[in-house]
mmCIF file of N, CA and C in Angstrom:
data_model
loop_
_atom_site.group_PDB
_atom_site.id
_atom_site.type_symbol
_atom_site.label_atom_id
_atom_site.label_comp_id
_atom_site.label_asym_id
_atom_site.label_seq_id
_atom_site.Cartn_x
_atom_site.Cartn_y
_atom_site.Cartn_z
ATOM 1 N N UNK A 1 -46.467 86.546 116.143
ATOM 2 C CA UNK A 1 -46.599 87.671 115.523
ATOM 3 C C UNK A 1 -45.471 87.995 114.696
ATOM 4 N N UNK A 2 -45.582 88.697 113.587
ATOM 5 C CA UNK A 2 -44.617 89.267 112.564
ATOM 6 C C UNK A 2 -44.386 90.566 112.758
ATOM 7 N N UNK A 3 -43.056 91.020 111.944
ATOM 8 C CA UNK A 3 -43.015 92.577 111.918
ATOM 9 C C UNK A 3 -42.461 92.500 110.547
ATOM 10 N N UNK A 4 -43.107 93.426 109.726
ATOM 11 C CA UNK A 4 -42.786 93.624 108.369
ATOM 12 C C UNK A 4 -41.466 94.776 108.260
ATOM 13 N N UNK A 5 -40.608 94.720 107.511
ATOM 14 C CA UNK A 5 -39.639 95.894 107.616
ATOM 15 C C UNK A 5 -40.005 96.427 106.378
ATOM 16 N N UNK A 6 -40.234 97.655 106.562
ATOM 17 C CA UNK A 6 -40.619 98.503 105.403
ATOM 18 C C UNK A 6 -40.639 99.916 105.853
ATOM 19 N N UNK A 7 -41.026 100.186 107.098
ATOM 20 C CA UNK A 7 -40.985 101.460 107.695
ATOM 21 C C UNK A 7 -39.444 101.823 108.102
ATOM 22 N N UNK A 8 -39.460 103.310 108.136
ATOM 23 C CA UNK A 8 -38.112 103.964 108.356
ATOM 24 C C UNK A 8 -37.614 103.559 109.543
ATOM 25 N N UNK A 9 -36.390 103.147 110.032
ATOM 26 C CA UNK A 9 -36.037 102.904 111.379
ATOM 27 C C UNK A 9 -34.907 104.024 111.455
ATOM 28 N N UNK A 10 -34.974 104.420 113.001
ATOM 29 C CA UNK A 10 -34.300 105.752 113.334
ATOM 30 C C UNK A 10 -32.829 105.036 113.651
ATOM 31 N N UNK A 11 -32.767 103.974 114.076
ATOM 32 C CA UNK A 11 -31.083 103.532 114.010
ATOM 33 C C UNK A 11 -30.634 102.952 112.945
ATOM 34 N N UNK A 12 -29.488 103.454 112.764
ATOM 35 C CA UNK A 12 -28.515 102.904 111.421
ATOM 36 C C UNK A 12 -27.820 101.596 111.738
ATOM 37 N N UNK A 13 -27.930 100.612 110.767
ATOM 38 C CA UNK A 13 -27.241 99.650 111.005
ATOM 39 C C UNK A 13 -25.646 99.738 111.188
ATOM 40 N N UNK A 14 -25.117 99.013 112.075
ATOM 41 C CA UNK A 14 -23.617 98.825 112.104
ATOM 42 C C UNK A 14 -23.176 98.227 110.862
ATOM 43 N N UNK A 15 -21.578 98.440 110.771
ATOM 44 C CA UNK A 15 -21.266 97.587 109.629
ATOM 45 C C UNK A 15 -21.368 96.262 109.537
ATOM 46 N N UNK A 16 -21.304 95.452 110.694
ATOM 47 C CA UNK A 16 -21.726 94.156 110.657
ATOM 48 C C UNK A 16 -22.964 93.826 110.074
ATOM 49 N N UNK A 17 -24.037 94.650 110.716
ATOM 50 C CA UNK A 17 -25.337 94.521 110.493
ATOM 51 C C UNK A 17 -25.570 94.858 109.031
ATOM 52 N N UNK A 18 -25.154 95.688 108.450
ATOM 53 C CA UNK A 18 -25.238 96.152 107.030
ATOM 54 C C UNK A 18 -24.635 94.838 106.135
ATOM 55 N N UNK A 19 -23.507 94.124 106.575
ATOM 56 C CA UNK A 19 -23.249 92.804 105.729
ATOM 57 C C UNK A 19 -24.214 91.840 105.840
ATOM 58 N N UNK A 20 -24.990 91.639 107.248
ATOM 59 C CA UNK A 20 -25.819 90.659 107.328
ATOM 60 C C UNK A 20 -26.924 90.931 106.696
ATOM 61 N N UNK A 21 -27.429 92.413 106.692
ATOM 62 C CA UNK A 21 -28.638 92.493 105.803
ATOM 63 C C UNK A 21 -28.379 92.594 104.245
ATOM 64 N N UNK A 22 -27.258 92.698 103.685
ATOM 65 C CA UNK A 22 -26.802 92.567 102.538
ATOM 66 C C UNK A 22 -26.612 91.163 102.025
ATOM 67 N N UNK A 23 -26.369 90.269 102.824
ATOM 68 C CA UNK A 23 -26.245 88.895 102.513
ATOM 69 C C UNK A 23 -27.593 88.050 102.685
ATOM 70 N N UNK A 24 -28.557 88.369 103.459
ATOM 71 C CA UNK A 24 -29.742 87.834 103.640
ATOM 72 C C UNK A 24 -30.690 88.483 102.530
ATOM 73 N N UNK A 25 -30.600 89.547 101.989
ATOM 74 C CA UNK A 25 -31.260 90.308 100.952
ATOM 75 C C UNK A 25 -30.709 89.616 99.757
ATOM 76 N N UNK A 26 -29.383 89.375 99.502
ATOM 77 C CA UNK A 26 -28.981 88.606 98.291
ATOM 78 C C UNK A 26 -29.611 87.164 98.250
ATOM 79 N N UNK A 27 -29.730 86.247 99.306
ATOM 80 C CA UNK A 27 -30.303 85.189 99.101
ATOM 81 C C UNK A 27 -31.674 85.450 98.702
ATOM 82 N N UNK A 28 -32.504 86.248 99.170
ATOM 83 C CA UNK A 28 -33.849 86.407 98.952
ATOM 84 C C UNK A 28 -34.046 87.321 97.687
ATOM 85 N N UNK A 29 -33.037 87.905 97.194
ATOM 86 C CA UNK A 29 -33.310 88.767 95.912
ATOM 87 C C UNK A 29 -33.623 88.062 94.751
ATOM 88 N N UNK A 30 -33.921 88.902 93.835
ATOM 89 C CA UNK A 30 -34.595 88.474 92.604
ATOM 90 C C UNK A 30 -33.520 87.451 92.020
ATOM 91 N N UNK A 31 -32.170 88.168 91.715
ATOM 92 C CA UNK A 31 -31.156 87.479 90.999
ATOM 93 C C UNK A 31 -30.797 86.068 91.552
ATOM 94 N N UNK A 32 -30.911 85.784 92.749
ATOM 95 C CA UNK A 32 -30.537 84.500 93.440
ATOM 96 C C UNK A 32 -31.745 83.605 93.639
ATOM 97 N N UNK A 33 -32.811 84.308 94.179
ATOM 98 C CA UNK A 33 -33.844 83.258 94.446
ATOM 99 C C UNK A 33 -34.420 82.719 93.308
ATOM 100 N N UNK A 34 -34.539 83.433 92.198
ATOM 101 C CA UNK A 34 -34.809 82.772 90.926
ATOM 102 C C UNK A 34 -34.024 81.590 90.379
ATOM 103 N N UNK A 35 -32.996 81.461 90.896
ATOM 104 C CA UNK A 35 -32.233 80.221 90.666
ATOM 105 C C UNK A 35 -31.761 79.237 91.796
ATOM 106 N N UNK A 36 -31.890 79.720 93.009
ATOM 107 C CA UNK A 36 -31.610 78.847 93.921
ATOM 108 C C UNK A 36 -32.830 77.879 94.356
ATOM 109 N N UNK A 37 -32.539 76.670 94.104
ATOM 110 C CA UNK A 37 -33.562 75.614 93.912
ATOM 111 C C UNK A 37 -33.614 75.073 95.787
ATOM 112 N N UNK A 38 -32.598 75.287 96.280
ATOM 113 C CA UNK A 38 -32.721 74.849 97.745
ATOM 114 C C UNK A 38 -33.561 76.035 98.619
ATOM 115 N N UNK A 39 -33.550 77.234 98.212
ATOM 116 C CA UNK A 39 -34.283 78.053 98.938
ATOM 117 C C UNK A 39 -35.654 77.917 98.484
ATOM 118 N N UNK A 40 -35.734 77.807 97.131
ATOM 119 C CA UNK A 40 -37.064 77.616 96.549
ATOM 120 C C UNK A 40 -37.800 76.534 97.333
ATOM 121 N N UNK A 41 -37.099 75.307 97.575
ATOM 122 C CA UNK A 41 -37.624 74.200 98.298
ATOM 123 C C UNK A 41 -38.408 74.401 99.513
ATOM 124 N N UNK A 42 -37.209 75.259 100.349
ATOM 125 C CA UNK A 42 -37.620 75.471 101.680
ATOM 126 C C UNK A 42 -38.683 76.533 101.853
ATOM 127 N N UNK A 43 -38.830 77.493 100.964
ATOM 128 C CA UNK A 43 -40.222 78.409 101.273
ATOM 129 C C UNK A 43 -41.355 77.839 100.756
ATOM 130 N N UNK A 44 -41.183 76.370 100.251
ATOM 131 C CA UNK A 44 -42.657 75.789 99.940
ATOM 132 C C UNK A 44 -43.182 75.219 101.038
ATOM 133 N N UNK A 45 -42.203 74.885 102.227
ATOM 134 C CA UNK A 45 -42.658 74.158 103.412
ATOM 135 C C UNK A 45 -43.521 74.904 104.306
ATOM 136 N N UNK A 46 -43.454 76.151 104.676
ATOM 137 C CA UNK A 46 -44.058 76.853 105.649
ATOM 138 C C UNK A 46 -44.520 78.389 105.101
ATOM 139 N N UNK A 47 -45.205 78.472 104.182
ATOM 140 C CA UNK A 47 -45.702 79.709 103.580
ATOM 141 C C UNK A 47 -44.737 80.603 103.412
ATOM 142 N N UNK A 48 -43.423 80.165 103.001
ATOM 143 C CA UNK A 48 -42.330 81.133 102.667
ATOM 144 C C UNK A 48 -41.434 81.273 103.604
ATOM 145 N N UNK A 49 -41.877 80.941 104.932
ATOM 146 C CA UNK A 49 -40.793 81.071 106.228
ATOM 147 C C UNK A 49 -39.579 80.112 106.201
ATOM 148 N N UNK A 50 -38.559 80.421 106.577
ATOM 149 C CA UNK A 50 -37.356 79.592 106.823
ATOM 150 C C UNK A 50 -36.762 79.984 108.175
ATOM 151 N N UNK A 51 -36.600 78.963 108.785
ATOM 152 C CA UNK A 51 -36.099 79.053 110.177
ATOM 153 C C UNK A 51 -34.741 79.705 110.103
ATOM 154 N N UNK A 52 -34.337 80.123 111.242
ATOM 155 C CA UNK A 52 -33.094 80.697 111.477
ATOM 156 C C UNK A 52 -32.081 79.471 111.437
ATOM 157 N N UNK A 53 -32.284 78.560 112.174
ATOM 158 C CA UNK A 53 -31.720 76.973 111.949
ATOM 159 C C UNK A 53 -31.008 76.803 110.650
ATOM 160 N N UNK A 54 -32.096 76.859 109.490
ATOM 161 C CA UNK A 54 -31.741 76.643 108.164
ATOM 162 C C UNK A 54 -30.814 77.768 107.618
ATOM 163 N N UNK A 55 -31.047 78.846 107.999
ATOM 164 C CA UNK A 55 -30.306 79.928 107.424
ATOM 165 C C UNK A 55 -28.951 80.134 107.909
ATOM 166 N N UNK A 56 -28.644 79.360 109.332
ATOM 167 C CA UNK A 56 -27.346 79.428 109.533
ATOM 168 C C UNK A 56 -26.653 78.509 109.021
ATOM 169 N N UNK A 57 -27.146 77.519 108.172
ATOM 170 C CA UNK A 57 -26.276 76.562 107.388
ATOM 171 C C UNK A 57 -25.715 77.067 106.287
ATOM 172 N N UNK A 58 -25.832 78.357 105.731
ATOM 173 C CA UNK A 58 -25.528 79.249 104.858
ATOM 174 C C UNK A 58 -24.117 79.782 105.482
ATOM 175 N N UNK A 59 -22.798 79.129 104.924
ATOM 176 C CA UNK A 59 -21.671 79.593 105.430
ATOM 177 C C UNK A 59 -21.191 80.967 105.543
ATOM 178 N N UNK A 60 -21.747 81.574 104.337
ATOM 179 C CA UNK A 60 -21.279 83.014 104.476
ATOM 180 C C UNK A 60 -21.944 83.837 105.343
ATOM 181 N N UNK A 61 -23.409 83.672 105.614
ATOM 182 C CA UNK A 61 -24.246 84.164 106.541
ATOM 183 C C UNK A 61 -23.571 83.859 108.197
ATOM 184 N N UNK A 62 -23.386 82.751 108.345
ATOM 185 C CA UNK A 62 -22.871 81.885 109.699
ATOM 186 C C UNK A 62 -21.384 82.674 109.950
ATOM 187 N N UNK A 63 -20.636 83.002 108.921
ATOM 188 C CA UNK A 63 -19.320 83.442 109.204
ATOM 189 C C UNK A 63 -19.439 84.777 109.724
ATOM 190 N N UNK A 64 -20.441 85.657 109.360
ATOM 191 C CA UNK A 64 -20.702 87.036 109.698
ATOM 192 C C UNK A 64 -21.308 86.892 111.260
ATOM 193 N N UNK A 65 -22.117 85.833 111.402
ATOM 194 C CA UNK A 65 -22.692 85.806 112.688
ATOM 195 C C UNK A 65 -23.316 84.394 112.847
ATOM 196 N N UNK A 66 -23.106 83.857 114.087
ATOM 197 C CA UNK A 66 -23.752 82.584 114.242
ATOM 198 C C UNK A 66 -24.932 82.546 115.302
ATOM 199 N N UNK A 67 -25.210 83.930 115.632
ATOM 200 C CA UNK A 67 -26.361 84.216 116.676
ATOM 201 C C UNK A 67 -27.541 84.604 115.977
ATOM 202 N N UNK A 68 -28.441 83.875 116.041
ATOM 203 C CA UNK A 68 -29.597 84.060 115.325
ATOM 204 C C UNK A 68 -30.511 85.644 115.670
ATOM 205 N N UNK A 69 -30.084 85.879 117.137
ATOM 206 C CA UNK A 69 -30.818 87.320 117.373
ATOM 207 C C UNK A 69 -30.085 88.217 117.085
ATOM 208 N N UNK A 70 -28.740 88.359 116.737
ATOM 209 C CA UNK A 70 -27.780 89.027 115.997
ATOM 210 C C UNK A 70 -28.448 89.413 114.509
ATOM 211 N N UNK A 71 -28.579 88.289 113.935
ATOM 212 C CA UNK A 71 -29.240 88.424 112.460
ATOM 213 C C UNK A 71 -30.498 89.114 112.448
ATOM 214 N N UNK A 72 -31.392 88.713 113.188
ATOM 215 C CA UNK A 72 -32.582 88.999 113.305
ATOM 216 C C UNK A 72 -32.680 90.450 113.539
ATOM 217 N N UNK A 73 -31.957 90.898 114.509
ATOM 218 C CA UNK A 73 -31.815 92.406 114.992
ATOM 219 C C UNK A 73 -31.214 93.242 113.841
ATOM 220 N N UNK A 74 -30.308 92.491 113.235
ATOM 221 C CA UNK A 74 -30.008 93.398 111.840
ATOM 222 C C UNK A 74 -31.089 93.531 110.942
ATOM 223 N N UNK A 75 -31.549 92.487 110.593
ATOM 224 C CA UNK A 75 -32.763 92.322 109.586
ATOM 225 C C UNK A 75 -33.709 93.342 109.773
ATOM 226 N N UNK A 76 -33.955 93.545 111.180
ATOM 227 C CA UNK A 76 -35.116 94.788 111.472
ATOM 228 C C UNK A 76 -34.679 96.158 111.108
ATOM 229 N N UNK A 77 -33.511 96.231 110.994
ATOM 230 C CA UNK A 77 -33.018 97.605 110.518
ATOM 231 C C UNK A 77 -33.031 97.686 109.090
ATOM 232 N N UNK A 78 -33.221 96.931 108.438
ATOM 233 C CA UNK A 78 -33.204 97.032 106.993
ATOM 234 C C UNK A 78 -34.443 97.938 106.597
ATOM 235 N N UNK A 79 -34.199 98.830 105.482
ATOM 236 C CA UNK A 79 -35.225 99.691 104.891
ATOM 237 C C UNK A 79 -35.774 99.305 103.781
ATOM 238 N N UNK A 80 -35.144 98.222 103.248
ATOM 239 C CA UNK A 80 -35.733 97.665 101.802
ATOM 240 C C UNK A 80 -37.161 97.154 101.622
ATOM 241 N N UNK A 81 -37.865 96.593 102.838
ATOM 242 C CA UNK A 81 -38.909 96.229 102.547
ATOM 243 C C UNK A 81 -39.074 94.658 102.001
ATOM 244 N N UNK A 82 -37.917 94.245 101.657
ATOM 245 C CA UNK A 82 -37.833 92.901 101.098
ATOM 246 C C UNK A 82 -38.129 91.789 102.018
ATOM 247 N N UNK A 83 -37.749 91.823 103.351
ATOM 248 C CA UNK A 83 -37.805 90.884 104.268
ATOM 249 C C UNK A 83 -39.033 90.949 105.111
ATOM 250 N N UNK A 84 -39.625 89.753 105.682
ATOM 251 C CA UNK A 84 -40.392 89.900 106.943
ATOM 252 C C UNK A 84 -39.692 89.106 107.914
ATOM 253 N N UNK A 85 -39.721 89.528 109.215
ATOM 254 C CA UNK A 85 -39.082 88.839 110.227
ATOM 255 C C UNK A 85 -40.032 88.337 111.212
ATOM 256 N N UNK A 86 -40.049 86.863 111.594
ATOM 257 C CA UNK A 86 -40.656 86.461 112.667
ATOM 258 C C UNK A 86 -40.117 86.231 113.918
ATOM 259 N N UNK A 87 -40.616 85.493 114.902
ATOM 260 C CA UNK A 87 -39.616 85.387 115.966
ATOM 261 C C UNK A 87 -38.409 84.671 115.858
ATOM 262 N N UNK A 88 -38.284 83.487 115.181
ATOM 263 C CA UNK A 88 -37.501 82.832 114.884
ATOM 264 C C UNK A 88 -37.036 82.383 113.342
ATOM 265 N N UNK A 89 -37.785 83.142 112.560
ATOM 266 C CA UNK A 89 -37.718 82.824 111.146
ATOM 267 C C UNK A 89 -37.806 84.032 110.260
ATOM 268 N N UNK A 90 -37.566 83.824 109.042
ATOM 269 C CA UNK A 90 -37.723 85.091 108.046
ATOM 270 C C UNK A 90 -38.244 84.332 106.973
ATOM 271 N N UNK A 91 -38.841 85.562 105.971
ATOM 272 C CA UNK A 91 -39.332 85.139 104.485
ATOM 273 C C UNK A 91 -39.373 86.223 103.683
ATOM 274 N N UNK A 92 -39.383 86.132 102.409
ATOM 275 C CA UNK A 92 -39.537 87.259 101.580
ATOM 276 C C UNK A 92 -40.743 87.772 101.650
ATOM 277 N N UNK A 93 -40.854 89.225 101.537
ATOM 278 C CA UNK A 93 -42.201 89.704 101.900
ATOM 279 C C UNK A 93 -43.240 89.441 100.768
ATOM 280 N N UNK A 94 -44.130 88.856 101.033
ATOM 281 C CA UNK A 94 -45.069 88.148 99.834
ATOM 282 C C UNK A 94 -45.758 89.499 98.962
ATOM 283 N N UNK A 95 -45.730 90.664 99.390
ATOM 284 C CA UNK A 95 -45.969 91.833 98.485
ATOM 285 C C UNK A 95 -44.947 92.240 97.343
ATOM 286 N N UNK A 96 -43.771 91.156 97.585
ATOM 287 C CA UNK A 96 -42.792 91.204 96.384
ATOM 288 C C UNK A 96 -42.389 90.060 96.100
ATOM 289 N N UNK A 97 -43.301 89.514 95.039
ATOM 290 C CA UNK A 97 -43.240 88.275 94.519
ATOM 291 C C UNK A 97 -41.830 87.620 93.782
ATOM 292 N N UNK A 98 -41.719 86.538 93.716
ATOM 293 C CA UNK A 98 -40.477 86.098 93.064
ATOM 294 C C UNK A 98 -40.552 86.072 91.768
ATOM 295 N N UNK A 99 -39.817 86.494 90.845
ATOM 296 C CA UNK A 99 -40.085 86.490 89.422
ATOM 297 C C UNK A 99 -40.119 85.081 88.977
ATOM 298 N N UNK A 100 -40.772 84.822 87.949
ATOM 299 C CA UNK A 100 -40.945 83.281 87.380
ATOM 300 C C UNK A 100 -39.777 83.066 86.298
ATOM 301 N N UNK A 101 -39.535 84.012 85.818
ATOM 302 C CA UNK A 101 -38.575 84.160 84.401
ATOM 303 C C UNK A 101 -37.240 84.604 84.939
ATOM 304 N N UNK A 102 -36.147 83.670 85.099
ATOM 305 C CA UNK A 102 -34.833 84.158 85.426
ATOM 306 C C UNK A 102 -34.336 85.022 84.027
ATOM 307 N N UNK A 103 -34.718 84.504 82.816
ATOM 308 C CA UNK A 103 -34.031 85.349 81.634
ATOM 309 C C UNK A 103 -34.634 86.628 81.725
ATOM 310 N N UNK A 104 -35.783 86.886 82.156
ATOM 311 C CA UNK A 104 -36.422 88.401 81.950
ATOM 312 C C UNK A 104 -35.566 89.327 83.030
ATOM 313 N N UNK A 105 -35.275 88.838 84.262
ATOM 314 C CA UNK A 105 -34.385 89.148 85.113
ATOM 315 C C UNK A 105 -33.025 89.772 84.497
ATOM 316 N N UNK A 106 -32.485 88.612 83.953
ATOM 317 C CA UNK A 106 -31.178 88.807 83.340
ATOM 318 C C UNK A 106 -31.305 89.779 82.064
ATOM 319 N N UNK A 107 -32.226 89.986 81.380
ATOM 320 C CA UNK A 107 -32.566 91.126 80.464
ATOM 321 C C UNK A 107 -32.631 92.476 80.992
ATOM 322 N N UNK A 108 -33.378 92.533 82.127
ATOM 323 C CA UNK A 108 -33.693 93.649 82.753
ATOM 324 C C UNK A 108 -32.314 94.535 83.330
ATOM 325 N N UNK A 109 -31.375 93.511 83.701
ATOM 326 C CA UNK A 109 -30.183 93.804 84.300
ATOM 327 C C UNK A 109 -28.839 94.185 83.497
ATOM 328 N N UNK A 110 -29.035 93.748 82.263
ATOM 329 C CA UNK A 110 -27.991 93.705 81.340
ATOM 330 C C UNK A 110 -27.342 95.007 81.105
ATOM 331 N N UNK A 111 -28.406 96.038 81.008
ATOM 332 C CA UNK A 111 -27.823 97.448 80.847
ATOM 333 C C UNK A 111 -27.280 98.121 82.063
ATOM 334 N N UNK A 112 -27.235 97.476 83.012
ATOM 335 C CA UNK A 112 -26.662 97.804 84.570
ATOM 336 C C UNK A 112 -25.459 97.145 84.828
ATOM 337 N N UNK A 113 -25.092 96.192 84.086
ATOM 338 C CA UNK A 113 -23.787 95.343 84.382
ATOM 339 C C UNK A 113 -22.630 96.253 84.096
ATOM 340 N N UNK A 114 -21.572 96.124 85.100
ATOM 341 C CA UNK A 114 -20.339 96.546 84.708
ATOM 342 C C UNK A 114 -19.254 95.623 85.091
ATOM 343 N N UNK A 115 -18.195 95.569 84.046
ATOM 344 C CA UNK A 115 -17.211 94.630 84.456
ATOM 345 C C UNK A 115 -15.861 95.439 84.838
ATOM 346 N N UNK A 116 -15.411 94.972 85.836
ATOM 347 C CA UNK A 116 -14.323 95.761 86.359
ATOM 348 C C UNK A 116 -13.102 94.595 86.756
ATOM 349 N N UNK A 117 -11.897 95.305 86.410
ATOM 350 C CA UNK A 117 -10.792 94.268 86.647
ATOM 351 C C UNK A 117 -9.766 95.378 87.286
ATOM 352 N N UNK A 118 -8.664 94.367 87.664
ATOM 353 C CA UNK A 118 -7.296 95.278 88.175
ATOM 354 C C UNK A 118 -7.349 95.130 89.692
ATOM 355 N N UNK A 119 -8.515 94.338 90.406
ATOM 356 C CA UNK A 119 -8.213 93.927 91.751
ATOM 357 C C UNK A 119 -6.954 93.033 92.093
ATOM 358 N N UNK A 120 -6.715 93.151 93.154
ATOM 359 C CA UNK A 120 -5.407 92.311 93.498
ATOM 360 C C UNK A 120 -6.057 90.710 93.588
ATOM 361 N N UNK A 121 -5.303 89.871 93.254
ATOM 362 C CA UNK A 121 -5.743 88.279 93.354
ATOM 363 C C UNK A 121 -6.236 87.898 94.514
ATOM 364 N N UNK A 122 -5.998 88.475 95.551
ATOM 365 C CA UNK A 122 -6.379 88.060 97.004
ATOM 366 C C UNK A 122 -7.617 88.952 97.654
ATOM 367 N N UNK A 123 -8.144 89.686 96.715
ATOM 368 C CA UNK A 123 -9.130 90.643 97.226
ATOM 369 C C UNK A 123 -10.477 89.883 97.276
ATOM 370 N N UNK A 124 -11.075 90.281 98.611
ATOM 371 C CA UNK A 124 -12.300 89.559 99.201
ATOM 372 C C UNK A 124 -13.412 90.248 98.352
ATOM 373 N N UNK A 125 -14.407 89.545 98.521
ATOM 374 C CA UNK A 125 -15.779 90.045 98.035
ATOM 375 C C UNK A 125 -16.109 91.200 98.873
ATOM 376 N N UNK A 126 -15.851 91.181 100.139
ATOM 377 C CA UNK A 126 -16.151 92.222 101.061
ATOM 378 C C UNK A 126 -15.631 93.444 100.559
ATOM 379 N N UNK A 127 -14.300 93.691 100.477
ATOM 380 C CA UNK A 127 -13.434 94.690 99.901
ATOM 381 C C UNK A 127 -13.939 95.120 98.479
ATOM 382 N N UNK A 128 -14.332 94.085 97.515
ATOM 383 C CA UNK A 128 -14.636 94.677 96.402
ATOM 384 C C UNK A 128 -15.954 95.363 96.587
ATOM 385 N N UNK A 129 -16.908 94.893 97.393
ATOM 386 C CA UNK A 129 -18.228 95.463 97.443
ATOM 387 C C UNK A 129 -18.029 96.790 98.202
ATOM 388 N N UNK A 130 -17.153 96.966 98.933
ATOM 389 C CA UNK A 130 -16.989 98.116 99.546
ATOM 390 C C UNK A 130 -16.300 99.094 98.447
ATOM 391 N N UNK A 131 -15.287 98.940 97.616
ATOM 392 C CA UNK A 131 -15.007 99.565 96.710
ATOM 393 C C UNK A 131 -16.088 100.037 95.639
ATOM 394 N N UNK A 132 -16.918 99.244 95.385
ATOM 395 C CA UNK A 132 -18.151 99.476 94.419
ATOM 396 C C UNK A 132 -19.226 100.339 94.985
ATOM 397 N N UNK A 133 -19.375 100.173 96.191
ATOM 398 C CA UNK A 133 -20.290 100.678 96.669
ATOM 399 C C UNK A 133 -20.157 102.505 96.886
ATOM 400 N N UNK A 134 -18.783 102.802 96.695
ATOM 401 C CA UNK A 134 -18.586 104.243 96.518
ATOM 402 C C UNK A 134 -19.201 104.889 95.291
ATOM 403 N N UNK A 135 -19.534 104.059 94.415
ATOM 404 C CA UNK A 135 -20.064 104.439 93.201
ATOM 405 C C UNK A 135 -21.681 104.348 93.129
ATOM 406 N N UNK A 136 -22.117 103.527 94.059
ATOM 407 C CA UNK A 136 -23.444 103.556 94.160
ATOM 408 C C UNK A 136 -24.062 102.342 94.515
ATOM 409 N N UNK A 137 -25.160 101.953 94.980
ATOM 410 C CA UNK A 137 -25.586 100.721 95.240
ATOM 411 C C UNK A 137 -25.286 99.295 94.194
ATOM 412 N N UNK A 138 -24.771 98.581 95.020
ATOM 413 C CA UNK A 138 -24.327 97.311 94.209
ATOM 414 C C UNK A 138 -25.283 95.956 94.610
ATOM 415 N N UNK A 139 -25.759 95.475 93.573
ATOM 416 C CA UNK A 139 -26.854 94.399 93.784
ATOM 417 C C UNK A 139 -26.131 93.074 93.847
ATOM 418 N N UNK A 140 -25.098 92.935 93.030
ATOM 419 C CA UNK A 140 -24.533 91.471 92.768
ATOM 420 C C UNK A 140 -23.232 91.784 92.448
ATOM 421 N N UNK A 141 -22.176 90.983 92.939
ATOM 422 C CA UNK A 141 -20.993 90.863 92.283
ATOM 423 C C UNK A 141 -20.406 89.388 92.154
ATOM 424 N N UNK A 142 -20.119 89.060 90.945
ATOM 425 C CA UNK A 142 -19.552 87.994 90.529
ATOM 426 C C UNK A 142 -18.238 87.991 90.344
ATOM 427 N N UNK A 143 -17.075 87.343 91.272
ATOM 428 C CA UNK A 143 -15.911 87.477 90.921
ATOM 429 C C UNK A 143 -15.182 86.319 90.520
ATOM 430 N N UNK A 144 -14.891 86.470 89.273
ATOM 431 C CA UNK A 144 -14.076 85.321 88.508
ATOM 432 C C UNK A 144 -12.503 85.246 88.759
ATOM 433 N N UNK A 145 -12.221 84.041 89.239
ATOM 434 C CA UNK A 145 -10.749 84.085 89.601
ATOM 435 C C UNK A 145 -10.205 83.158 88.332
ATOM 436 N N UNK A 146 -9.078 83.663 87.856
ATOM 437 C CA UNK A 146 -8.535 82.889 86.884
ATOM 438 C C UNK A 146 -7.303 81.907 87.270
ATOM 439 N N UNK A 147 -7.426 80.742 86.728
ATOM 440 C CA UNK A 147 -6.438 79.817 87.267
ATOM 441 C C UNK A 147 -5.058 80.299 86.918
#
């Protein structure tokens, strides 16, 4: 039996759960999924479902939590409707198909891109995300490190 995330949840995610939700929804979001060949191949294997075992191979997610139950519980608190959660696997909601043309996604987003500089060289992605979220929802951050 699966549970679709789309209904409002009374319980707000903890800060850790919010990071887990953000990370998994990044993996399955339009911007990443349109280009990520590994995930594209995995979703072809089981009607879009990817096991938590496979998901825990993603270093950034595993660094947040290596406990599949913690990750699944966090995803159940998401209100975006992007993900469906099974007993031990997840998938992108079939009602939200993957865009076929990455260039079209880039064109849609280019008017919403912001270039920001001046962060310390040792700033982490989480620190930059926290700063940017003060101004509105941030979908994607690309940190360029100059050698």
